[in-house]
XYZ file of N, CA and C in Angstrom:
876
model
N 5.630 -86.710 55.492
C 5.273 -85.299 55.471
C 6.169 -84.508 54.551
N 7.383 -84.784 54.539
C 8.351 -84.092 53.687
C 8.049 -84.337 52.230
N 7.742 -85.578 51.944
C 7.452 -85.930 50.543
C 6.213 -85.189 50.057
N 5.208 -85.093 50.805
C 3.964 -84.432 50.432
C 4.199 -82.934 50.183
N 4.964 -82.324 50.960
C 5.267 -80.901 50.820
C 5.973 -80.611 49.512
N 6.876 -81.464 49.189
C 7.630 -81.288 47.935
C 6.709 -81.431 46.747
N 5.816 -82.378 46.789
C 4.898 -82.600 45.672
C 3.967 -81.400 45.501
N 3.463 -80.884 46.598
C 2.576 -79.738 46.535
C 3.291 -78.512 45.965
N 4.488 -78.347 46.392
C 5.276 -77.215 45.883
C 5.503 -77.330 44.395
N 5.778 -78.514 43.953
C 6.029 -78.746 42.524
C 4.792 -78.462 41.711
N 3.636 -78.852 42.176
C 2.399 -78.618 41.446
C 2.082 -77.128 41.370
N 2.289 -76.407 42.449
C 2.024 -74.981 42.443
C 2.948 -74.257 41.475
N 4.165 -74.673 41.417
C 5.127 -74.053 40.497
C 4.717 -74.289 39.060
N 4.247 -75.488 38.763
C 3.840 -75.802 37.387
C 2.642 -74.954 36.957
N 1.695 -74.746 37.866
C 0.498 -73.967 37.521
C 0.838 -72.490 37.304
N 1.780 -71.975 38.105
C 2.181 -70.571 37.939
C 2.918 -70.348 36.638
N 3.661 -71.343 36.218
C 4.404 -71.219 34.944
C 3.451 -71.228 33.770
N 2.392 -72.002 33.875
C 1.463 -72.129 32.749
C 0.626 -70.861 32.553
N 0.519 -69.967 33.541
C -0.273 -68.742 33.431
C 0.437 -67.698 32.580
N 1.742 -67.623 32.641
C 2.518 -66.582 31.949
C 2.310 -66.590 30.436
N 2.349 -67.750 29.781
C 2.111 -67.735 28.335
C 0.733 -67.206 27.984
N -0.300 -67.439 28.760
C -1.651 -66.958 28.473
C -1.717 -65.432 28.516
N -1.058 -64.784 29.471
C -1.023 -63.322 29.544
C -0.300 -62.720 28.343
N 0.792 -63.339 27.902
C 1.540 -62.841 26.742
C 0.693 -62.856 25.483
N -0.096 -63.888 25.307
C -0.960 -63.983 24.121
C -2.009 -62.882 24.135
N -2.567 -62.605 25.316
C -3.579 -61.551 25.414
C -3.005 -60.188 25.042
N -1.803 -59.876 25.564
C -1.166 -58.597 25.233
C -0.883 -58.493 23.737
N -0.442 -59.577 23.149
C -0.134 -59.584 21.715
C -1.387 -59.330 20.891
N -2.482 -59.948 21.276
C -3.748 -59.754 20.558
C -4.205 -58.303 20.662
N -4.069 -57.696 21.855
C -4.480 -56.305 22.040
C -3.652 -55.363 21.172
N -2.348 -55.603 21.104
C -1.469 -54.769 20.276
C -1.849 -54.885 18.812
N -2.120 -56.115 18.361
C -2.498 -56.331 16.962
C -3.816 -55.637 16.630
N -4.754 -55.674 17.549
C -6.043 -55.008 17.323
C -5.859 -53.501 17.198
N -5.046 -52.915 18.092
C -4.797 -51.469 18.043
C -4.113 -51.076 16.739
N -3.096 -51.861 16.340
C -2.398 -51.578 15.079
C -3.341 -51.694 13.895
N -4.234 -52.653 13.928
C -5.199 -52.827 12.837
C -6.122 -51.617 12.729
N -6.561 -51.106 13.885
C -7.422 -49.926 13.877
C -6.696 -48.708 13.310
N -5.444 -48.526 13.742
C -4.660 -47.400 13.219
C -4.451 -47.517 11.720
N -4.151 -48.724 11.254
C -3.951 -48.950 9.825
C -5.232 -48.668 9.055
N -6.362 -49.055 9.612
C -7.652 -48.814 8.968
C -7.925 -47.319 8.842
N -7.616 -46.575 9.911
C -7.832 -45.125 9.886
C -6.951 -44.464 8.832
N -5.679 -44.851 8.793
C -4.746 -44.276 7.814
C -5.207 -44.574 6.400
N -5.580 -45.827 6.143
C -6.042 -46.202 4.804
C -7.317 -45.455 4.426
N -8.193 -45.233 5.382
C -9.435 -44.503 5.107
C -9.145 -43.059 4.708
N -8.225 -42.420 5.450
C -7.866 -41.032 5.143
C -7.215 -40.932 3.771
N -6.280 -41.834 3.486
C -5.592 -41.823 2.186
C -6.593 -42.034 1.054
N -7.491 -42.984 1.232
C -8.490 -43.267 0.198
C -9.406 -42.070 -0.024
N -9.786 -41.386 1.049
C -10.675 -40.228 0.941
C -10.044 -39.122 0.108
N -8.787 -38.774 0.423
C -8.124 -37.708 -0.317
C -7.768 -38.130 -1.732
N -7.594 -39.414 -1.942
C -7.319 -39.890 -3.305
C -8.562 -39.754 -4.171
N -9.722 -40.030 -3.579
C -10.978 -39.905 -4.317
C -11.444 -38.461 -4.421
N -10.952 -37.585 -3.530
C -11.339 -36.173 -3.533
C -10.078 -35.318 -3.527
N -9.404 -35.203 -4.678
C -8.113 -34.504 -4.724
C -8.206 -33.009 -4.484
N -9.348 -32.421 -4.750
C -9.453 -30.965 -4.589
C -10.645 -30.638 -3.710
N -10.389 -30.494 -2.413
C -11.480 -30.249 -1.486
C -11.936 -28.799 -1.493
N -11.252 -27.951 -2.304
C -11.690 -26.568 -2.394
C -12.852 -26.424 -3.353
N -13.163 -27.445 -4.124
C -14.261 -27.371 -5.073
C -15.572 -27.136 -4.344
N -16.367 -26.220 -4.896
C -17.641 -25.907 -4.279
C -18.764 -26.776 -4.825
N -18.492 -27.552 -5.850
C -19.514 -28.404 -6.434
C -18.997 -29.039 -7.693
N -19.666 -30.072 -8.136
C -19.235 -30.744 -9.352
C -19.645 -29.950 -10.584
N -20.759 -29.220 -10.497
C -21.207 -28.401 -11.603
C -20.672 -26.982 -11.435
N -20.312 -26.306 -12.537
C -19.796 -24.942 -12.432
C -20.835 -23.994 -11.855
N -20.386 -23.108 -10.963
C -21.292 -22.133 -10.370
C -21.605 -21.005 -11.335
N -20.653 -20.688 -12.203
C -20.819 -19.545 -13.089
C -19.996 -19.744 -14.345
N -20.554 -19.357 -15.473
C -19.838 -19.385 -16.746
C -20.004 -18.025 -17.415
N -18.903 -17.447 -17.854
C -18.925 -16.199 -18.611
C -18.065 -16.393 -19.846
N -18.281 -15.559 -20.843
C -17.446 -15.657 -22.034
C -16.018 -15.258 -21.681
N -15.079 -16.009 -22.198
C -13.668 -15.728 -21.898
C -13.263 -14.339 -22.378
N -13.963 -13.831 -23.405
C -13.654 -12.503 -23.905
C -13.871 -11.444 -22.831
N -14.867 -11.657 -21.949
C -15.150 -10.703 -20.877
C -14.038 -10.675 -19.837
N -13.242 -11.753 -19.764
C -12.166 -11.831 -18.776
C -10.794 -11.644 -19.406
N -10.772 -11.463 -20.720
C -9.490 -11.391 -21.425
C -8.780 -10.072 -21.133
N -7.475 -10.156 -20.877
C -6.656 -8.967 -20.658
C -5.665 -8.779 -21.798
N -4.870 -9.819 -22.038
C -3.850 -9.800 -23.083
C -3.498 -11.258 -23.356
N -3.306 -11.646 -24.622
C -3.099 -13.069 -24.937
C -2.081 -13.774 -24.067
N -0.921 -13.151 -23.844
C 0.104 -13.807 -23.028
C -0.350 -13.962 -21.580
N -1.103 -12.982 -21.074
C -1.606 -13.065 -19.706
C -2.729 -14.087 -19.588
N -3.506 -14.241 -20.667
C -4.648 -15.155 -20.624
C -4.215 -16.610 -20.517
N -3.079 -16.958 -21.109
C -2.624 -18.348 -21.083
C -2.493 -18.841 -19.651
N -1.881 -18.032 -18.805
C -1.712 -18.410 -17.402
C -2.956 -18.113 -16.575
N -3.613 -16.988 -16.880
C -4.763 -16.572 -16.089
C -5.956 -17.496 -16.204
N -6.139 -18.112 -17.379
C -7.288 -18.988 -17.581
C -7.063 -20.387 -17.020
N -5.908 -20.642 -16.424
C -5.611 -21.989 -15.922
C -6.528 -22.384 -14.770
N -7.101 -21.407 -14.069
C -8.008 -21.704 -12.957
C -9.442 -21.940 -13.410
N -9.711 -21.736 -14.705
C -11.063 -21.905 -15.219
C -11.189 -23.206 -16.002
N -12.421 -23.645 -16.133
C -12.735 -24.759 -17.020
C -13.243 -24.148 -18.319
N -12.441 -24.245 -19.374
C -12.766 -23.605 -20.650
C -13.557 -24.585 -21.510
N -14.696 -24.122 -22.007
C -15.532 -24.979 -22.844
C -16.182 -24.134 -23.932
N -16.640 -24.792 -24.975
C -17.293 -24.102 -26.088
C -18.807 -24.230 -25.968
N -19.493 -23.143 -26.311
C -20.949 -23.143 -26.364
C -21.361 -22.470 -27.662
N -21.505 -23.279 -28.702
C -21.774 -22.721 -30.018
C -20.549 -21.998 -30.539
N -20.718 -20.713 -30.823
C -19.596 -19.911 -31.324
C -18.824 -19.232 -30.202
N -19.313 -19.363 -28.968
C -18.672 -18.691 -27.830
C -17.746 -19.638 -27.078
N -16.700 -19.061 -26.504
C -15.799 -19.804 -25.626
C -16.083 -19.351 -24.200
N -16.476 -20.294 -23.343
C -16.873 -19.967 -21.982
C -15.780 -20.331 -20.988
N -15.609 -19.481 -19.999
C -14.730 -19.765 -18.866
C -15.627 -20.031 -17.657
N -15.651 -21.281 -17.197
C -16.517 -21.679 -16.092
C -15.679 -21.869 -14.832
N -16.291 -21.617 -13.687
C -15.563 -21.734 -12.428
C -16.405 -22.462 -11.397
N -15.725 -23.223 -10.555
C -16.381 -23.882 -9.421
C -15.423 -24.062 -8.248
N -14.334 -23.288 -8.249
C -13.377 -23.357 -7.148
C -13.104 -21.958 -6.611
N -12.647 -21.893 -5.385
C -12.337 -20.601 -4.764
C -11.247 -19.834 -5.507
N -10.148 -20.483 -5.929
C -9.139 -19.742 -6.695
C -9.703 -19.161 -7.985
N -10.620 -19.877 -8.625
C -11.205 -19.383 -9.871
C -12.055 -18.145 -9.622
N -12.801 -18.138 -8.519
C -13.612 -16.967 -8.179
C -12.720 -15.753 -7.925
N -11.645 -15.957 -7.186
C -10.708 -14.861 -6.910
C -10.072 -14.354 -8.201
N -9.717 -15.275 -9.086
C -9.106 -14.893 -10.362
C -10.097 -14.120 -11.221
N -11.359 -14.548 -11.230
C -12.370 -13.871 -12.027
C -12.565 -12.432 -11.556
N -12.694 -12.239 -10.241
C -12.881 -10.892 -9.694
C -11.679 -10.013 -10.015
N -10.491 -10.579 -9.872
C -9.267 -9.826 -10.150
C -9.199 -9.396 -11.612
N -9.552 -10.307 -12.523
C -9.478 -9.993 -13.952
C -10.548 -8.980 -14.344
N -11.742 -9.093 -13.769
C -12.797 -8.130 -14.072
C -12.401 -6.725 -13.628
N -11.784 -6.616 -12.447
C -11.355 -5.313 -11.949
C -10.226 -4.747 -12.802
N -9.283 -5.604 -13.186
C -8.169 -5.141 -14.012
C -8.658 -4.733 -15.395
N -9.597 -5.486 -15.950
C -10.143 -5.152 -17.270
C -10.861 -3.800 -17.224
N -11.637 -3.579 -16.151
C -12.328 -2.301 -15.999
C -11.325 -1.161 -15.859
N -10.259 -1.402 -15.085
C -9.240 -0.367 -14.902
C -8.590 0.000 -16.229
N -8.275 -1.024 -17.030
C -7.621 -0.750 -18.313
C -8.558 -0.017 -19.267
N -9.848 -0.353 -19.219
C -10.798 0.367 -20.062
C -10.882 1.827 -19.646
N -10.887 2.073 -18.336
C -10.919 3.454 -17.856
C -9.678 4.217 -18.294
N -8.535 3.543 -18.202
C -7.284 4.179 -18.627
C -7.341 4.523 -20.106
N -7.888 3.607 -20.903
C -7.961 3.842 -22.345
C -8.875 5.014 -22.688
N -9.799 5.341 -21.757
C -10.709 6.469 -21.969
C -10.203 7.745 -21.302
N -9.030 7.658 -20.702
C -8.464 8.822 -20.044
C -8.931 9.022 -18.624
N -9.542 7.991 -18.032
C -10.005 8.073 -16.643
C -8.959 7.430 -15.760
N -8.293 8.209 -14.933
C -7.179 7.716 -14.138
C -7.534 7.709 -12.651
N -8.678 7.139 -12.312
C -9.135 7.139 -10.918
C -8.220 6.359 -10.001
N -7.510 5.374 -10.564
C -6.680 4.532 -9.710
C -5.274 5.075 -9.562
N -5.003 6.252 -10.137
C -3.693 6.871 -9.974
C -3.654 7.623 -8.644
N -2.469 7.875 -8.088
C -2.382 8.638 -6.842
C -3.055 9.997 -6.972
N -3.803 10.392 -5.956
C -4.513 11.673 -5.991
C -3.506 12.813 -5.899
N -3.665 13.779 -6.790
C -2.779 14.931 -6.796
C -3.616 16.198 -6.680
N -3.062 17.203 -6.061
C -3.806 18.447 -5.876
C -3.982 19.187 -7.189
N -2.950 19.182 -8.018
C -2.968 19.937 -9.260
C -3.250 18.991 -10.414
N -4.502 18.934 -10.845
C -4.869 18.019 -11.923
C -4.209 18.435 -13.227
N -4.128 19.750 -13.459
C -3.514 20.218 -14.693
C -2.067 19.770 -14.783
N -1.357 19.783 -13.651
C 0.037 19.348 -13.643
C 0.133 17.870 -13.979
N -0.838 17.076 -13.494
C -0.828 15.651 -13.807
C -1.038 15.438 -15.298
N -1.948 16.212 -15.898
C -2.253 16.030 -17.306
C -1.066 16.366 -18.198
N -0.146 17.179 -17.685
C 1.035 17.494 -18.477
C 1.897 16.258 -18.698
N 1.767 15.288 -17.822
C 2.591 14.096 -17.928
C 1.874 12.969 -18.675
N 0.660 13.238 -19.145
C -0.121 12.210 -19.822
C -0.372 12.591 -21.269
N -0.545 11.588 -22.086
C -0.889 11.816 -23.480
C -2.007 10.873 -23.860
N -3.003 11.413 -24.498
C -4.091 10.576 -24.981
C -4.478 11.069 -26.362
N -4.461 10.189 -27.324
C -4.836 10.534 -28.684
C -6.082 9.744 -29.047
N -7.142 10.446 -29.373
C -8.371 9.771 -29.763
C -8.433 9.739 -31.277
N -8.501 8.548 -31.824
C -8.451 8.413 -33.273
C -9.813 8.514 -33.919
N -9.918 9.358 -34.910
C -11.064 9.310 -35.798
C -10.686 8.344 -36.915
N -11.631 8.056 -37.786
C -11.322 7.088 -38.831
C -10.082 7.558 -39.581
N -8.983 6.820 -39.481
C -7.713 7.283 -40.045
C -7.762 7.405 -41.568
N -7.130 8.448 -42.053
C -6.936 8.564 -43.499
C -5.645 7.825 -43.823
N -5.765 6.514 -44.000
C -4.597 5.656 -44.146
C -3.959 5.856 -45.514
N -2.667 5.949 -45.516
C -1.907 6.094 -46.750
C -0.972 4.897 -46.908
N -0.447 4.744 -48.094
C 0.521 3.675 -48.376
C -0.014 2.298 -47.957
N -1.154 1.916 -48.515
C -1.765 0.647 -48.133
C -0.905 -0.550 -48.522
N 0.002 -0.346 -49.433
C 0.851 -1.458 -49.869
C 2.085 -1.625 -48.985
N 2.176 -0.842 -47.933
C 3.359 -0.859 -47.066
C 3.455 -2.175 -46.303
N 4.300 -3.053 -46.783
C 4.559 -4.332 -46.145
C 3.253 -5.012 -45.739
N 3.185 -5.437 -44.484
C 2.052 -6.219 -43.999
C 1.025 -5.351 -43.291
N 1.504 -4.293 -42.648
C 0.607 -3.472 -41.847
C 0.653 -2.012 -42.280
N -0.277 -1.254 -41.744
C -0.379 0.157 -42.074
C -0.462 0.982 -40.804
N 0.261 2.095 -40.788
C 0.221 2.978 -39.623
C -1.166 3.581 -39.450
N -1.595 3.674 -38.206
C -2.853 4.349 -37.896
C -2.561 5.834 -37.724
N -3.356 6.668 -38.386
C -3.211 8.119 -38.263
C -4.176 8.618 -37.196
N -3.677 9.468 -36.316
C -4.479 9.925 -35.185
C -4.783 11.411 -35.290
N -5.921 11.812 -34.738
C -6.349 13.211 -34.780
C -5.936 13.912 -33.493
N -4.869 14.676 -33.556
C -4.367 15.371 -32.378
C -5.213 16.599 -32.037
N -6.043 17.036 -32.991
C -6.847 18.240 -32.780
C -8.237 17.937 -32.229
N -8.518 16.678 -31.959
C -9.820 16.315 -31.404
C -10.002 16.953 -30.031
N -11.257 17.285 -29.697
C -11.548 17.902 -28.399
C -11.208 16.972 -27.247
N -11.207 15.671 -27.502
C -10.919 14.700 -26.441
C -9.436 14.355 -26.357
N -8.619 14.955 -27.209
C -7.187 14.655 -27.220
C -6.409 15.720 -26.460
N -5.313 15.312 -25.862
C -4.379 16.274 -25.285
C -2.984 15.662 -25.323
N -2.007 16.520 -25.403
C -0.617 16.084 -25.523
C 0.199 16.757 -24.431
N 0.836 15.955 -23.564
C 1.636 16.501 -22.477
C 2.882 17.205 -22.978
N 3.445 18.038 -22.124
C 4.606 18.843 -22.508
C 5.871 18.010 -22.677
N 5.856 16.770 -22.178
C 7.060 15.932 -22.291
C 6.954 14.950 -23.452
N 6.023 15.231 -24.389
C 5.856 14.371 -25.560
C 5.733 15.227 -26.812
N 6.074 14.635 -27.934
C 5.818 15.259 -29.229
C 5.107 14.244 -30.110
N 4.372 14.744 -31.084
C 3.595 13.873 -31.968
C 3.855 14.268 -33.411
N 4.260 13.273 -34.221
C 4.522 13.541 -35.625
C 4.314 12.266 -36.437
N 3.574 12.408 -37.522
C 3.339 11.293 -38.451
C 2.798 10.041 -37.758
N 1.902 10.230 -36.803
C 1.269 9.083 -36.158
C 2.057 8.478 -35.019
N 3.234 9.030 -34.691
C 4.072 8.474 -33.626
C 4.158 9.443 -32.453
N 4.221 8.886 -31.243
C 4.461 9.686 -30.037
C 5.927 9.527 -29.658
N 6.616 10.634 -29.476
C 8.020 10.616 -29.076
C 8.129 11.160 -27.652
N 8.904 10.460 -26.807
C 9.065 10.903 -25.416
C 10.320 11.767 -25.300
N 10.232 12.804 -24.495
C 11.351 13.726 -24.311
C 12.129 13.442 -23.038
N 11.625 12.517 -22.205
C 12.309 12.160 -20.964
C 12.278 10.647 -20.786
N 13.402 10.077 -20.397
C 13.478 8.632 -20.151
C 12.727 8.288 -18.868
N 11.866 7.277 -18.937
C 11.098 6.883 -17.754
C 10.269 5.638 -18.086
N 9.579 5.117 -17.059
C 8.631 4.024 -17.262
C 7.265 4.618 -17.599
N 6.626 4.069 -18.628
C 5.332 4.563 -19.073
C 4.353 3.402 -19.244
N 3.109 3.674 -18.855
C 2.043 2.722 -19.181
C 1.490 3.131 -20.543
N 1.644 2.249 -21.530
C 1.206 2.520 -22.897
C -0.043 1.690 -23.169
N -1.031 2.296 -23.784
C -2.278 1.580 -24.035
C -2.884 2.005 -25.371
N -3.688 1.131 -25.918
C -4.404 1.438 -27.151
C -5.628 0.545 -27.252
N -6.715 1.130 -27.705
C -7.947 0.370 -27.938
C -8.450 0.687 -29.339
N -8.768 -0.345 -30.099
C -9.292 -0.176 -31.451
C -10.561 -0.999 -31.600
N -11.529 -0.430 -32.294
C -12.776 -1.136 -32.592
C -12.819 -1.408 -34.087
N -13.151 -2.623 -34.435
C -13.192 -3.010 -35.843
C -14.535 -3.644 -36.171
N -14.872 -3.655 -37.440
C -16.120 -4.270 -37.889
C -15.879 -4.954 -39.224
N -16.744 -5.878 -39.535
C -16.678 -6.596 -40.797
C -18.028 -7.237 -41.070
N -18.178 -7.771 -42.258
C -19.427 -8.438 -42.616
C -19.570 -9.724 -41.806
N -20.750 -9.904 -41.218
C -20.995 -11.066 -40.368
C -21.076 -12.347 -41.193
N -20.426 -13.382 -40.701
C -20.448 -14.707 -41.325
C -21.002 -15.709 -40.318
N -21.948 -16.531 -40.778
C -22.483 -17.569 -39.886
C -21.405 -18.556 -39.477
N -20.483 -18.801 -40.391
C -19.340 -19.657 -40.079
C -18.216 -18.758 -39.579
N -17.951 -18.815 -38.291
C -16.951 -17.912 -37.710
C -15.554 -18.132 -38.283
N -15.320 -19.292 -38.864
C -14.004 -19.542 -39.465
C -13.769 -18.656 -40.680
N -14.856 -18.104 -41.232
C -14.729 -17.247 -42.416
C -14.501 -15.784 -42.053
N -14.542 -15.456 -40.766
C -14.318 -14.072 -40.350
C -12.849 -13.700 -40.498
N -12.612 -12.456 -40.891
C -11.237 -11.994 -41.055
C -10.592 -11.726 -39.694
N -9.297 -11.926 -39.644
C -8.541 -11.671 -38.412
C -8.006 -10.243 -38.423
N -8.179 -9.556 -37.301
C -7.714 -8.180 -37.156
C -6.520 -8.165 -36.214
N -5.405 -7.629 -36.681
C -4.181 -7.557 -35.869
C -3.900 -6.106 -35.477
N -3.582 -5.926 -34.222
C -3.391 -4.616 -33.598
C -2.021 -4.650 -32.914
N -1.073 -3.855 -33.412
C 0.319 -3.991 -32.973
C 0.887 -2.638 -32.540
N 1.595 -2.650 -31.407
C 2.302 -1.461 -30.921
C 3.790 -1.631 -31.195
N 4.378 -0.656 -31.870
C 5.796 -0.695 -32.220
C 6.579 0.360 -31.441
N 7.860 0.071 -31.260
C 8.795 1.031 -30.666
C 9.901 1.305 -31.675
N 10.144 2.580 -31.921
C 11.196 2.990 -32.857
C 12.279 3.747 -32.097
N 13.510 3.310 -32.255
C 14.654 3.969 -31.616
C 15.509 4.619 -32.699
N 15.467 5.950 -32.829
C 16.239 6.638 -33.875
C 17.750 6.518 -33.649
N 18.489 6.715 -34.704
C 19.950 6.776 -34.660
C 20.568 5.522 -34.039
N 20.044 4.375 -34.392
C 20.624 3.108 -33.947
C 20.831 2.218 -35.159
N 21.564 1.131 -34.933
C 21.823 0.197 -36.020
C 20.703 -0.831 -36.185
N 19.680 -0.726 -35.342
C 18.557 -1.662 -35.440
C 17.759 -1.353 -36.705
N 17.652 -2.341 -37.585
C 16.990 -2.131 -38.870
C 15.468 -2.197 -38.758
N 14.976 -2.994 -37.827
C 13.533 -3.170 -37.701
C 13.063 -2.650 -36.348
N 11.905 -2.015 -36.362
C 11.328 -1.528 -35.106
C 10.871 -2.704 -34.247
N 10.891 -2.484 -32.941
C 10.578 -3.540 -31.981
C 9.071 -3.606 -31.723
N 8.525 -4.821 -31.747
C 7.116 -5.021 -31.405
C 6.997 -5.111 -29.885
N 6.280 -4.178 -29.287
C 6.074 -4.194 -27.839
C 4.858 -5.030 -27.451
N 3.772 -4.888 -28.190
C 2.555 -5.650 -27.910
C 1.838 -5.953 -29.217
N 1.166 -7.096 -29.232
C 0.432 -7.510 -30.431
C -0.796 -8.300 -30.025
N -1.910 -7.996 -30.659
C -3.160 -8.712 -30.387
C -3.861 -8.982 -31.710
N -4.054 -10.248 -32.029
C -4.747 -10.654 -33.250
C -5.944 -11.518 -32.872
N -7.119 -11.156 -33.351
C -8.286 -12.006 -33.121
C -9.348 -11.734 -34.170
N -10.294 -12.629 -34.241
C -11.400 -12.508 -35.190
C -12.741 -12.552 -34.462
N -12.715 -12.363 -33.135
C -13.955 -12.371 -32.364
C -14.801 -11.171 -32.776
N -16.012 -11.442 -33.188
C -16.864 -10.396 -33.735
C -18.312 -10.700 -33.373
N -19.008 -9.728 -32.768
C -20.394 -9.927 -32.356
C -21.330 -9.189 -33.308
N -22.412 -9.839 -33.727
C -23.379 -9.179 -34.622
C -23.854 -7.860 -34.035
N -23.952 -6.848 -34.890
C -24.320 -5.502 -34.439
C -25.770 -5.217 -34.785
N -26.636 -5.296 -33.752
C -28.063 -5.008 -33.895
C -28.633 -5.768 -35.093
N -29.362 -5.048 -35.961
C -29.967 -5.713 -37.124
C -29.085 -5.587 -38.353
N -27.865 -5.114 -38.147
C -26.962 -4.903 -39.273
C -26.397 -6.224 -39.777
N -25.915 -6.186 -41.010
C -25.274 -7.367 -41.583
C -23.811 -7.430 -41.189
N -23.392 -6.494 -40.328
C -22.005 -6.445 -39.894
C -21.890 -6.841 -38.420
N -20.692 -7.155 -38.028
C -20.413 -7.463 -36.626
C -19.263 -6.579 -36.158
N -19.128 -6.457 -34.838
C -18.101 -5.584 -34.276
C -17.265 -6.323 -33.245
N -16.029 -5.904 -33.123
C -15.123 -6.453 -32.118
C -14.186 -5.360 -31.650
N -13.454 -5.614 -30.587
C -12.509 -4.621 -30.077
C -11.197 -5.299 -29.705
N -10.153 -4.516 -29.740
C -8.821 -5.024 -29.398
C -8.153 -4.033 -28.452
N -7.630 -4.546 -27.343
C -6.951 -3.690 -26.364
C -5.556 -4.237 -26.093
N -4.583 -3.353 -26.061
C -3.235 -3.704 -25.620
C -2.802 -2.654 -24.608
N -2.074 -3.070 -23.593
C -1.610 -2.121 -22.591
C -0.630 -2.759 -21.626
N 0.447 -2.072 -21.322
C 1.433 -2.572 -20.364
C 2.442 -1.461 -20.076
N 3.346 -1.737 -19.128
C 4.367 -0.764 -18.728
C 5.678 -1.071 -19.447
N 6.294 -0.034 -19.999
C 7.580 -0.180 -20.686
C 8.486 0.994 -20.312
N 9.781 0.744 -20.408
C 10.758 1.818 -20.199
C 11.114 2.401 -21.557
N 10.917 3.696 -21.713
C 11.239 4.386 -22.960
C 12.343 5.400 -22.707
N 13.315 5.413 -23.605
C 14.415 6.368 -23.502
C 14.070 7.654 -24.250
N 14.750 8.705 -23.886
C 14.530 9.997 -24.523
C 14.714 9.869 -26.037
N 13.732 10.360 -26.780
C 13.801 10.334 -28.236
C 13.151 9.118 -28.874
N 12.843 8.086 -28.092
C 12.206 6.900 -28.674
C 10.747 7.196 -29.021
N 10.253 6.486 -30.032
C 8.901 6.723 -30.526
C 8.079 5.440 -30.444
N 6.783 5.609 -30.286
C 5.859 4.475 -30.319
C 4.742 4.798 -31.308
N 4.240 3.769 -31.960
C 3.157 3.981 -32.922
C 2.366 2.686 -33.083
N 1.179 2.804 -33.668
C 0.261 1.680 -33.838
C 0.133 1.327 -35.315
N 0.124 0.023 -35.587
C -0.165 -0.477 -36.928
C -1.298 -1.495 -36.856
N -2.046 -1.596 -37.945
C -3.107 -2.599 -38.034
C -2.940 -3.386 -39.325
N -3.473 -4.593 -39.319
C -3.324 -5.461 -40.486
C -4.295 -5.100 -41.596
N -5.470 -4.588 -41.221
C -6.508 -4.303 -42.215
C -7.216 -3.004 -41.832
N -6.748 -1.852 -42.345
C -7.326 -0.559 -41.955
C -8.789 -0.414 -42.337
N -9.239 -1.146 -43.338
C -10.634 -1.050 -43.756
C -11.580 -1.604 -42.697
N -11.060 -2.388 -41.761
C -11.899 -2.962 -40.711
C -12.108 -1.999 -39.541
N -11.330 -0.920 -39.470
C -11.476 0.025 -38.362
C -12.872 0.635 -38.359
N -13.491 0.680 -37.182
C -14.851 1.209 -37.078
C -14.845 2.711 -37.265
N -15.898 3.227 -37.909
C -15.914 4.640 -38.269
C -16.150 5.565 -37.086
N -16.594 5.025 -35.961
C -16.750 5.857 -34.761
C -15.389 6.049 -34.115
N -14.737 7.152 -34.448
C -13.350 7.351 -34.038
C -13.120 7.438 -32.544
N -14.128 7.812 -31.750
C -13.915 7.977 -30.309
C -13.651 6.648 -29.623
N -13.926 5.549 -30.301
C -13.635 4.241 -29.725
C -12.193 3.817 -29.977
N -11.499 4.537 -30.859
C -10.115 4.204 -31.191
C -9.191 5.136 -30.423
N -8.398 4.571 -29.520
C -7.625 5.378 -28.572
C -6.180 4.895 -28.507
N -5.277 5.850 -28.325
C -3.850 5.551 -28.201
C -3.258 6.565 -27.233
N -2.549 6.102 -26.199
C -1.983 7.044 -25.247
C -0.987 6.399 -24.305
N -0.437 7.191 -23.403
C 0.513 6.698 -22.409
C 0.598 7.692 -21.259
N 1.091 7.234 -20.129
C 1.335 8.116 -18.990
C 2.450 7.521 -18.145
N 3.086 8.373 -17.356
C 4.165 7.918 -16.475
C 3.607 7.043 -15.362
N 4.393 6.070 -14.958
C 3.976 5.225 -13.832
C 4.696 5.677 -12.568
């Protein structure tokens, strides 16, 4: 009886020992399966974002294309501003196309800013703080509307000063400014928004490379200093020209505008590279400034 009991005990012990390795294998397999699933999910997510780097895109095809000229503000600003657009050529036109949310926001912002600057160039200051005394506000503003300038000294270096008509009905000169020989002089040191718009025309060429380039430059002159050359504040050169109705000529426009600090006695004036290109409708040629 004793011998039989020992044998039975030994057999039961052997069977219990053999079960433990089987459970360990099952747990290991379950862990490996779970890890495999997690790895698959991670790889799927990584692959998805790698194949779709910009999920803000609204489509593969551009939703809207406009000429870059319609969105242009100033050459230096355009370099950074156009980074959200897809720039492409369509014949003689350069198009700015958009298909992303940032591009739409940038387009709206540039259109509003362009409209604001055009209004400013026409003397419309709707976006300025509302004041009760409009006449008092106008004392701080200057707007010179240019008629076709009677340009003199055409051989003067590279450019020629634009002559402005201070007696035009659309012109006014604030009490804190003086005007002489085509230059505006400030009588008080302050920050000023300076702007100018010029319209030019030339004979239309089918090959746009043959069109002349028109340069529009704003200078700052500081009297009684050792500076030999006047400082260029803004410059815009382009040859973009659109055919004008049935005429053999085409027309283009150039706008410059920004905020600068001017000291008492400093002067600003406009020069152009080719005065003969200035359009004869003087009301389109504008030069002015106002306090910010």
